[in-house]
Amino acid sequence: MSYPEKTVEAVMAYVNATTWEHKKNIVRANRGELLTDTADSVLNKLIEDYRDDEEAAKILQMYRDLLSACREDGIDLAFHGVVPLDIPINEVIDYINAKEWSDAKQMVIDKRDILLTEEADQVFSLLLQRHRDNPDLIDKIKESRELLARCRREGIDAAFSDRCIEVPENVANALWGYINAPTWNEAEQIIRANQDILFTDVAQNFFSMLLRLAETKNDRGMLSLMLSRREALLRAKKKGIDDAFRDYR
């Protein structure tokens, strides 16, 4: 598919500008070309062309999102608070997308001079603005940001202590079965059948990790259920199962 030469030139000038101020001026001067579906298609084609270069594709997508924000919110608002081009966006995105918490922790250890900086935190502000219409992604970004904040306050090992937990499969299965039991009677029976597992420190630490994740996701229903189940489990361990579940029968 061919695109108008004027639009392509405007898009390339915008993409290749080396500062945000320069980009903003280009958008102002070429809003008739850049704030259009055609320009969006040109950028989408560029992203497809660079699909084998993950870093380049990420940057191009950010530029595309910024033009979309200009169309929706206006140029000044879209560019408000935008961070310098030398921000560590790739490092932050790789950290957010880590498949395992252990991988994320290793990234922070290896790149602490980058990820534990104000510049990295600015990237999170930018990503939250760009993805404000994607609640699931927003939750993930916020969780990742808070974890880095904890790394700065408490140290990397302490911040990841409730996430990088080796949990045996039988412990995870027993705990999830207890948490998700449809009734309190069934929850009680699960504890009776698995108290040698559920009363261990490993299970308690895993429960703490799950609670923190629920808090981060702001899932009030699940958090309320987990807190009540946690209280009952701790009481059962301390005072006995009959005493712990007396009020739930």
PDB file of C-alpha atoms in Angstrom:
ATOM      1  CA  MET A   1       0.000   0.000   0.000  1.00  0.00           C
ATOM      2  CA  SER A   2       1.314   3.441  -0.919  1.00  0.00           C
ATOM      3  CA  TYR A   3       0.981   6.496   1.288  1.00  0.00           C
ATOM      4  CA  PRO A   4       1.005  10.211   0.455  1.00  0.00           C
ATOM      5  CA  GLU A   5       4.595  11.394   0.236  1.00  0.00           C
ATOM      6  CA  LYS A   6       3.895  14.411   2.419  1.00  0.00           C
ATOM      7  CA  THR A   7       2.546  12.221   5.217  1.00  0.00           C
ATOM      8  CA  VAL A   8       5.480   9.817   5.029  1.00  0.00           C
ATOM      9  CA  GLU A   9       7.951  12.711   5.172  1.00  0.00           C
ATOM     10  CA  ALA A  10       6.195  14.182   8.205  1.00  0.00           C
ATOM     11  CA  VAL A  11       6.178  10.821   9.983  1.00  0.00           C
ATOM     12  CA  MET A  12       9.872  10.235   9.313  1.00  0.00           C
ATOM     13  CA  ALA A  13      10.742  13.745  10.498  1.00  0.00           C
ATOM     14  CA  TYR A  14       8.789  13.108  13.691  1.00  0.00           C
ATOM     15  CA  VAL A  15      10.393   9.704  14.266  1.00  0.00           C
ATOM     16  CA  ASN A  16      13.926  10.932  13.609  1.00  0.00           C
ATOM     17  CA  ALA A  17      13.732  14.080  15.744  1.00  0.00           C
ATOM     18  CA  THR A  18      16.285  13.766  18.532  1.00  0.00           C
ATOM     19  CA  THR A  19      14.480  15.649  21.304  1.00  0.00           C
ATOM     20  CA  TRP A  20      10.915  15.689  22.572  1.00  0.00           C
ATOM     21  CA  GLU A  21      10.725  19.436  22.029  1.00  0.00           C
ATOM     22  CA  HIS A  22      11.700  18.966  18.395  1.00  0.00           C
ATOM     23  CA  LYS A  23       9.109  16.211  18.010  1.00  0.00           C
ATOM     24  CA  LYS A  24       6.450  18.417  19.568  1.00  0.00           C
ATOM     25  CA  ASN A  25       7.268  21.262  17.167  1.00  0.00           C
ATOM     26  CA  ILE A  26       7.066  18.880  14.221  1.00  0.00           C
ATOM     27  CA  VAL A  27       3.653  17.674  15.349  1.00  0.00           C
ATOM     28  CA  ARG A  28       2.465  21.267  15.730  1.00  0.00           C
ATOM     29  CA  ALA A  29       3.712  22.209  12.271  1.00  0.00           C
ATOM     30  CA  ASN A  30       2.354  19.069  10.622  1.00  0.00           C
ATOM     31  CA  ARG A  31      -0.742  18.268  12.632  1.00  0.00           C
ATOM     32  CA  GLY A  32      -2.792  18.015   9.445  1.00  0.00           C
ATOM     33  CA  GLU A  33      -0.578  15.138   8.332  1.00  0.00           C
ATOM     34  CA  LEU A  34       0.480  13.515  11.595  1.00  0.00           C
ATOM     35  CA  LEU A  35      -2.780  13.492  13.544  1.00  0.00           C
ATOM     36  CA  THR A  36      -4.546  11.300  11.002  1.00  0.00           C
ATOM     37  CA  ASP A  37      -5.396   7.663  10.415  1.00  0.00           C
ATOM     38  CA  THR A  38      -3.003   7.689   7.470  1.00  0.00           C
ATOM     39  CA  ALA A  39      -0.044   8.681   9.643  1.00  0.00           C
ATOM     40  CA  ASP A  40      -1.057   6.014  12.135  1.00  0.00           C
ATOM     41  CA  SER A  41      -1.020   3.449   9.325  1.00  0.00           C
ATOM     42  CA  VAL A  42       2.445   4.601   8.251  1.00  0.00           C
ATOM     43  CA  LEU A  43       3.756   4.121  11.785  1.00  0.00           C
ATOM     44  CA  ASN A  44       2.059   0.748  12.047  1.00  0.00           C
ATOM     45  CA  LYS A  45       3.774  -0.308   8.816  1.00  0.00           C
ATOM     46  CA  LEU A  46       7.120   0.850  10.236  1.00  0.00           C
ATOM     47  CA  ILE A  47       6.537  -1.219  13.359  1.00  0.00           C
ATOM     48  CA  GLU A  48       5.798  -4.260  11.202  1.00  0.00           C
ATOM     49  CA  ASP A  49       8.948  -3.625   9.168  1.00  0.00           C
ATOM     50  CA  TYR A  50      10.986  -3.629  12.391  1.00  0.00           C
ATOM     51  CA  ARG A  51       9.265  -6.621  13.989  1.00  0.00           C
ATOM     52  CA  ASP A  52      12.589  -8.488  14.040  1.00  0.00           C
ATOM     53  CA  ASP A  53      14.203  -5.629  15.979  1.00  0.00           C
ATOM     54  CA  GLU A  54      12.355  -5.688  19.283  1.00  0.00           C
ATOM     55  CA  GLU A  55      13.928  -2.548  20.709  1.00  0.00           C
ATOM     56  CA  ALA A  56      13.237  -0.469  17.589  1.00  0.00           C
ATOM     57  CA  ALA A  57       9.659  -1.744  17.474  1.00  0.00           C
ATOM     58  CA  LYS A  58       9.119  -0.714  21.116  1.00  0.00           C
ATOM     59  CA  ILE A  59      10.350   2.801  20.454  1.00  0.00           C
ATOM     60  CA  LEU A  60       8.218   3.160  17.329  1.00  0.00           C
ATOM     61  CA  GLN A  61       5.170   1.952  19.237  1.00  0.00           C
ATOM     62  CA  MET A  62       5.839   4.590  21.886  1.00  0.00           C
ATOM     63  CA  TYR A  63       5.967   7.273  19.194  1.00  0.00           C
ATOM     64  CA  ARG A  64       2.737   5.947  17.708  1.00  0.00           C
ATOM     65  CA  ASP A  65       1.039   5.999  21.117  1.00  0.00           C
ATOM     66  CA  LEU A  66       2.186   9.579  21.620  1.00  0.00           C
ATOM     67  CA  LEU A  67       0.568  10.697  18.363  1.00  0.00           C
ATOM     68  CA  SER A  68      -2.589   8.876  19.379  1.00  0.00           C
ATOM     69  CA  ALA A  69      -2.545  10.778  22.676  1.00  0.00           C
ATOM     70  CA  CYS A  70      -2.105  14.032  20.742  1.00  0.00           C
ATOM     71  CA  ARG A  71      -5.245  13.237  18.768  1.00  0.00           C
ATOM     72  CA  GLU A  72      -7.238  12.356  21.865  1.00  0.00           C
ATOM     73  CA  ASP A  73      -5.955  14.850  24.430  1.00  0.00           C
ATOM     74  CA  GLY A  74      -4.290  17.612  22.465  1.00  0.00           C
ATOM     75  CA  ILE A  75      -0.607  18.160  21.729  1.00  0.00           C
ATOM     76  CA  ASP A  76       0.283  20.073  24.896  1.00  0.00           C
ATOM     77  CA  LEU A  77      -1.321  17.560  27.252  1.00  0.00           C
ATOM     78  CA  ALA A  78       0.145  14.573  25.414  1.00  0.00           C
ATOM     79  CA  PHE A  79       3.654  15.988  25.647  1.00  0.00           C
ATOM     80  CA  HIS A  80       3.241  17.280  29.196  1.00  0.00           C
ATOM     81  CA  GLY A  81       5.837  15.768  31.477  1.00  0.00           C
ATOM     82  CA  VAL A  82       7.315  13.658  28.705  1.00  0.00           C
ATOM     83  CA  VAL A  83      10.770  12.479  29.691  1.00  0.00           C
ATOM     84  CA  PRO A  84      14.109  12.897  27.886  1.00  0.00           C
ATOM     85  CA  LEU A  85      15.004  10.582  25.017  1.00  0.00           C
ATOM     86  CA  ASP A  86      17.934   9.088  26.896  1.00  0.00           C
ATOM     87  CA  ILE A  87      15.618   7.409  29.394  1.00  0.00           C
ATOM     88  CA  PRO A  88      16.190   3.677  29.984  1.00  0.00           C
ATOM     89  CA  ILE A  89      12.900   2.633  28.407  1.00  0.00           C
ATOM     90  CA  ASN A  90      14.152  -0.684  27.040  1.00  0.00           C
ATOM     91  CA  GLU A  91      15.571  -1.780  30.384  1.00  0.00           C
ATOM     92  CA  VAL A  92      12.344  -0.888  32.175  1.00  0.00           C
ATOM     93  CA  ILE A  93      10.154  -2.680  29.630  1.00  0.00           C
ATOM     94  CA  ASP A  94      12.339  -5.792  29.778  1.00  0.00           C
ATOM     95  CA  TYR A  95      12.062  -5.742  33.573  1.00  0.00           C
ATOM     96  CA  ILE A  96       8.269  -5.384  33.467  1.00  0.00           C
ATOM     97  CA  ASN A  97       7.992  -8.241  30.967  1.00  0.00           C
ATOM     98  CA  ALA A  98      10.231 -10.662  32.888  1.00  0.00           C
ATOM     99  CA  LYS A  99       8.538 -14.074  32.887  1.00  0.00           C
ATOM    100  CA  GLU A 100       9.575 -14.991  36.426  1.00  0.00           C
ATOM    101  CA  TRP A 101      10.185 -12.929  39.554  1.00  0.00           C
ATOM    102  CA  SER A 102      13.618 -14.518  39.785  1.00  0.00           C
ATOM    103  CA  ASP A 103      14.391 -13.159  36.304  1.00  0.00           C
ATOM    104  CA  ALA A 104      13.174  -9.702  37.323  1.00  0.00           C
ATOM    105  CA  LYS A 105      15.334  -9.806  40.442  1.00  0.00           C
ATOM    106  CA  GLN A 106      18.418 -10.730  38.441  1.00  0.00           C
ATOM    107  CA  MET A 107      17.736  -7.841  36.053  1.00  0.00           C
ATOM    108  CA  VAL A 108      17.600  -5.429  38.987  1.00  0.00           C
ATOM    109  CA  ILE A 109      20.844  -6.843  40.376  1.00  0.00           C
ATOM    110  CA  ASP A 110      22.602  -6.611  37.008  1.00  0.00           C
ATOM    111  CA  LYS A 111      21.226  -3.162  36.134  1.00  0.00           C
ATOM    112  CA  ARG A 112      20.698  -1.539  39.509  1.00  0.00           C
ATOM    113  CA  ASP A 113      22.541   1.587  38.324  1.00  0.00           C
ATOM    114  CA  ILE A 114      19.817   1.988  35.691  1.00  0.00           C
ATOM    115  CA  LEU A 115      16.621   0.549  37.168  1.00  0.00           C
ATOM    116  CA  LEU A 116      16.952   2.078  40.635  1.00  0.00           C
ATOM    117  CA  THR A 117      17.160   5.637  39.345  1.00  0.00           C
ATOM    118  CA  GLU A 118      14.812   8.574  39.030  1.00  0.00           C
ATOM    119  CA  GLU A 119      15.133   8.290  35.247  1.00  0.00           C
ATOM    120  CA  ALA A 120      13.781   4.743  35.355  1.00  0.00           C
ATOM    121  CA  ASP A 121      10.913   5.880  37.556  1.00  0.00           C
ATOM    122  CA  GLN A 122      10.083   8.535  34.963  1.00  0.00           C
ATOM    123  CA  VAL A 123       9.707   5.762  32.406  1.00  0.00           C
ATOM    124  CA  PHE A 124       6.968   4.245  34.557  1.00  0.00           C
ATOM    125  CA  SER A 125       5.141   7.585  34.568  1.00  0.00           C
ATOM    126  CA  LEU A 126       5.324   7.651  30.792  1.00  0.00           C
ATOM    127  CA  LEU A 127       4.111   4.055  30.447  1.00  0.00           C
ATOM    128  CA  LEU A 128       1.216   4.640  32.843  1.00  0.00           C
ATOM    129  CA  GLN A 129       0.121   7.598  30.749  1.00  0.00           C
ATOM    130  CA  ARG A 130       0.478   5.743  27.466  1.00  0.00           C
ATOM    131  CA  HIS A 131      -1.421   2.651  28.610  1.00  0.00           C
ATOM    132  CA  ARG A 132      -4.063   4.306  30.771  1.00  0.00           C
ATOM    133  CA  ASP A 133      -6.848   2.527  28.838  1.00  0.00           C
ATOM    134  CA  ASN A 134      -5.446  -0.944  29.579  1.00  0.00           C
ATOM    135  CA  PRO A 135      -6.327  -1.772  33.221  1.00  0.00           C
ATOM    136  CA  ASP A 136      -4.494  -5.114  33.298  1.00  0.00           C
ATOM    137  CA  LEU A 137      -1.287  -3.613  31.952  1.00  0.00           C
ATOM    138  CA  ILE A 138      -1.620  -0.627  34.284  1.00  0.00           C
ATOM    139  CA  ASP A 139      -1.789  -3.014  37.262  1.00  0.00           C
ATOM    140  CA  LYS A 140       1.347  -4.806  36.084  1.00  0.00           C
ATOM    141  CA  ILE A 141       3.227  -1.540  35.554  1.00  0.00           C
ATOM    142  CA  LYS A 142       2.225  -0.245  38.998  1.00  0.00           C
ATOM    143  CA  GLU A 143       3.247  -3.498  40.668  1.00  0.00           C
ATOM    144  CA  SER A 144       6.636  -3.480  38.937  1.00  0.00           C
ATOM    145  CA  ARG A 145       7.178   0.155  39.867  1.00  0.00           C
ATOM    146  CA  GLU A 146       6.331  -0.397  43.526  1.00  0.00           C
ATOM    147  CA  LEU A 147       8.719  -3.330  43.668  1.00  0.00           C
ATOM    148  CA  LEU A 148      11.571  -1.133  42.446  1.00  0.00           C
ATOM    149  CA  ALA A 149      10.595   1.480  45.028  1.00  0.00           C
ATOM    150  CA  ARG A 150      10.885  -1.217  47.694  1.00  0.00           C
ATOM    151  CA  CYS A 151      14.290  -2.175  46.299  1.00  0.00           C
ATOM    152  CA  ARG A 152      15.431   1.404  46.836  1.00  0.00           C
ATOM    153  CA  ARG A 153      13.987   1.545  50.365  1.00  0.00           C
ATOM    154  CA  GLU A 154      14.722  -1.941  51.671  1.00  0.00           C
ATOM    155  CA  GLY A 155      17.301  -3.472  49.377  1.00  0.00           C
ATOM    156  CA  ILE A 156      16.851  -5.907  46.497  1.00  0.00           C
ATOM    157  CA  ASP A 157      16.854  -9.126  48.534  1.00  0.00           C
ATOM    158  CA  ALA A 158      14.306  -7.812  51.023  1.00  0.00           C
ATOM    159  CA  ALA A 159      12.031  -6.438  48.300  1.00  0.00           C
ATOM    160  CA  PHE A 160      11.946  -9.746  46.438  1.00  0.00           C
ATOM    161  CA  SER A 161      11.848 -11.930  49.554  1.00  0.00           C
ATOM    162  CA  ASP A 162       8.114 -12.589  49.316  1.00  0.00           C
ATOM    163  CA  ARG A 163       8.151 -13.170  45.568  1.00  0.00           C
ATOM    164  CA  CYS A 164      11.168 -15.340  44.877  1.00  0.00           C
ATOM    165  CA  ILE A 165       9.901 -18.209  46.977  1.00  0.00           C
ATOM    166  CA  GLU A 166      10.448 -21.823  46.002  1.00  0.00           C
ATOM    167  CA  VAL A 167       7.030 -23.342  46.676  1.00  0.00           C
ATOM    168  CA  PRO A 168       6.575 -27.121  46.414  1.00  0.00           C
ATOM    169  CA  GLU A 169       3.651 -28.084  44.205  1.00  0.00           C
ATOM    170  CA  ASN A 170       1.796 -29.819  47.033  1.00  0.00           C
ATOM    171  CA  VAL A 171       1.975 -26.646  49.149  1.00  0.00           C
ATOM    172  CA  ALA A 172       0.721 -24.424  46.331  1.00  0.00           C
ATOM    173  CA  ASN A 173      -2.116 -26.825  45.501  1.00  0.00           C
ATOM    174  CA  ALA A 174      -3.215 -27.181  49.116  1.00  0.00           C
ATOM    175  CA  LEU A 175      -3.138 -23.437  49.744  1.00  0.00           C
ATOM    176  CA  TRP A 176      -5.005 -22.524  46.572  1.00  0.00           C
ATOM    177  CA  GLY A 177      -7.547 -25.234  47.299  1.00  0.00           C
ATOM    178  CA  TYR A 178      -8.086 -23.766  50.759  1.00  0.00           C
ATOM    179  CA  ILE A 179      -8.349 -20.168  49.525  1.00  0.00           C
ATOM    180  CA  ASN A 180     -10.762 -21.053  46.708  1.00  0.00           C
ATOM    181  CA  ALA A 181     -12.922 -23.477  48.685  1.00  0.00           C
ATOM    182  CA  PRO A 182     -16.578 -22.611  47.868  1.00  0.00           C
ATOM    183  CA  THR A 183     -17.685 -22.816  51.512  1.00  0.00           C
ATOM    184  CA  TRP A 184     -16.131 -22.433  54.943  1.00  0.00           C
ATOM    185  CA  ASN A 185     -17.025 -26.042  55.704  1.00  0.00           C
ATOM    186  CA  GLU A 186     -14.989 -27.197  52.716  1.00  0.00           C
ATOM    187  CA  ALA A 187     -12.147 -24.858  53.707  1.00  0.00           C
ATOM    188  CA  GLU A 188     -12.135 -26.447  57.165  1.00  0.00           C
ATOM    189  CA  GLN A 189     -11.973 -29.941  55.684  1.00  0.00           C
ATOM    190  CA  ILE A 190      -9.039 -28.948  53.487  1.00  0.00           C
ATOM    191  CA  ILE A 191      -7.121 -27.739  56.540  1.00  0.00           C
ATOM    192  CA  ARG A 192      -7.896 -30.947  58.414  1.00  0.00           C
ATOM    193  CA  ALA A 193      -6.608 -33.012  55.510  1.00  0.00           C
ATOM    194  CA  ASN A 194      -3.537 -30.840  54.892  1.00  0.00           C
ATOM    195  CA  GLN A 195      -2.575 -29.291  58.218  1.00  0.00           C
ATOM    196  CA  ASP A 196       0.922 -30.789  58.007  1.00  0.00           C
ATOM    197  CA  ILE A 197       1.343 -28.699  54.840  1.00  0.00           C
ATOM    198  CA  LEU A 198      -0.710 -25.572  55.544  1.00  0.00           C
ATOM    199  CA  PHE A 199       0.753 -24.948  59.003  1.00  0.00           C
ATOM    200  CA  THR A 200       4.326 -24.756  57.674  1.00  0.00           C
ATOM    201  CA  ASP A 201       6.365 -21.580  57.304  1.00  0.00           C
ATOM    202  CA  VAL A 202       6.611 -22.219  53.553  1.00  0.00           C
ATOM    203  CA  ALA A 203       2.827 -22.109  53.220  1.00  0.00           C
ATOM    204  CA  GLN A 204       2.596 -19.002  55.399  1.00  0.00           C
ATOM    205  CA  ASN A 205       5.249 -17.188  53.377  1.00  0.00           C
ATOM    206  CA  PHE A 206       3.525 -18.143  50.142  1.00  0.00           C
ATOM    207  CA  PHE A 207       0.233 -16.846  51.540  1.00  0.00           C
ATOM    208  CA  SER A 208       1.944 -13.527  52.369  1.00  0.00           C
ATOM    209  CA  MET A 209       3.183 -13.268  48.806  1.00  0.00           C
ATOM    210  CA  LEU A 210      -0.298 -13.935  47.402  1.00  0.00           C
ATOM    211  CA  LEU A 211      -1.776 -11.275  49.668  1.00  0.00           C
ATOM    212  CA  ARG A 212       0.733  -8.703  48.494  1.00  0.00           C
ATOM    213  CA  LEU A 213      -0.072  -9.515  44.871  1.00  0.00           C
ATOM    214  CA  ALA A 214      -3.801  -9.162  45.549  1.00  0.00           C
ATOM    215  CA  GLU A 215      -3.165  -5.781  47.189  1.00  0.00           C
ATOM    216  CA  THR A 216      -1.188  -4.629  44.165  1.00  0.00           C
ATOM    217  CA  LYS A 217      -3.958  -5.645  41.778  1.00  0.00           C
ATOM    218  CA  ASN A 218      -6.532  -3.860  43.953  1.00  0.00           C
ATOM    219  CA  ASP A 219      -8.877  -6.867  43.733  1.00  0.00           C
ATOM    220  CA  ARG A 220     -10.973  -6.076  46.787  1.00  0.00           C
ATOM    221  CA  GLY A 221     -13.162  -9.161  46.565  1.00  0.00           C
ATOM    222  CA  MET A 222     -10.257 -11.589  46.406  1.00  0.00           C
ATOM    223  CA  LEU A 223      -8.292  -9.618  48.988  1.00  0.00           C
ATOM    224  CA  SER A 224     -11.184  -9.726  51.452  1.00  0.00           C
ATOM    225  CA  LEU A 225     -11.581 -13.477  50.975  1.00  0.00           C
ATOM    226  CA  MET A 226      -7.857 -14.104  51.342  1.00  0.00           C
ATOM    227  CA  LEU A 227      -7.601 -12.007  54.503  1.00  0.00           C
ATOM    228  CA  SER A 228     -10.439 -13.889  56.175  1.00  0.00           C
ATOM    229  CA  ARG A 229      -8.999 -17.251  55.102  1.00  0.00           C
ATOM    230  CA  ARG A 230      -5.552 -16.185  56.319  1.00  0.00           C
ATOM    231  CA  GLU A 231      -6.978 -15.187  59.710  1.00  0.00           C
ATOM    232  CA  ALA A 232      -8.758 -18.535  60.040  1.00  0.00           C
ATOM    233  CA  LEU A 233      -5.624 -20.453  59.062  1.00  0.00           C
ATOM    234  CA  LEU A 234      -3.455 -18.621  61.587  1.00  0.00           C
ATOM    235  CA  ARG A 235      -6.069 -19.124  64.298  1.00  0.00           C
ATOM    236  CA  ALA A 236      -6.345 -22.818  63.456  1.00  0.00           C
ATOM    237  CA  LYS A 237      -2.598 -23.200  63.787  1.00  0.00           C
ATOM    238  CA  LYS A 238      -2.522 -21.327  67.103  1.00  0.00           C
ATOM    239  CA  LYS A 239      -5.732 -22.450  68.846  1.00  0.00           C
ATOM    240  CA  GLY A 240      -6.893 -25.476  66.919  1.00  0.00           C
ATOM    241  CA  ILE A 241      -9.152 -26.064  63.936  1.00  0.00           C
ATOM    242  CA  ASP A 242     -12.404 -26.413  65.912  1.00  0.00           C
ATOM    243  CA  ASP A 243     -11.888 -23.077  67.642  1.00  0.00           C
ATOM    244  CA  ALA A 244     -10.868 -21.311  64.425  1.00  0.00           C
ATOM    245  CA  PHE A 245     -13.927 -22.370  62.453  1.00  0.00           C
ATOM    246  CA  ARG A 246     -16.560 -22.225  65.184  1.00  0.00           C
ATOM    247  CA  ASP A 247     -17.840 -18.831  63.996  1.00  0.00           C
ATOM    248  CA  TYR A 248     -18.051 -19.962  60.369  1.00  0.00           C
ATOM    249  CA  ARG A 249     -20.302 -22.975  60.909  1.00  0.00           C
TER     250      ARG A 249
END
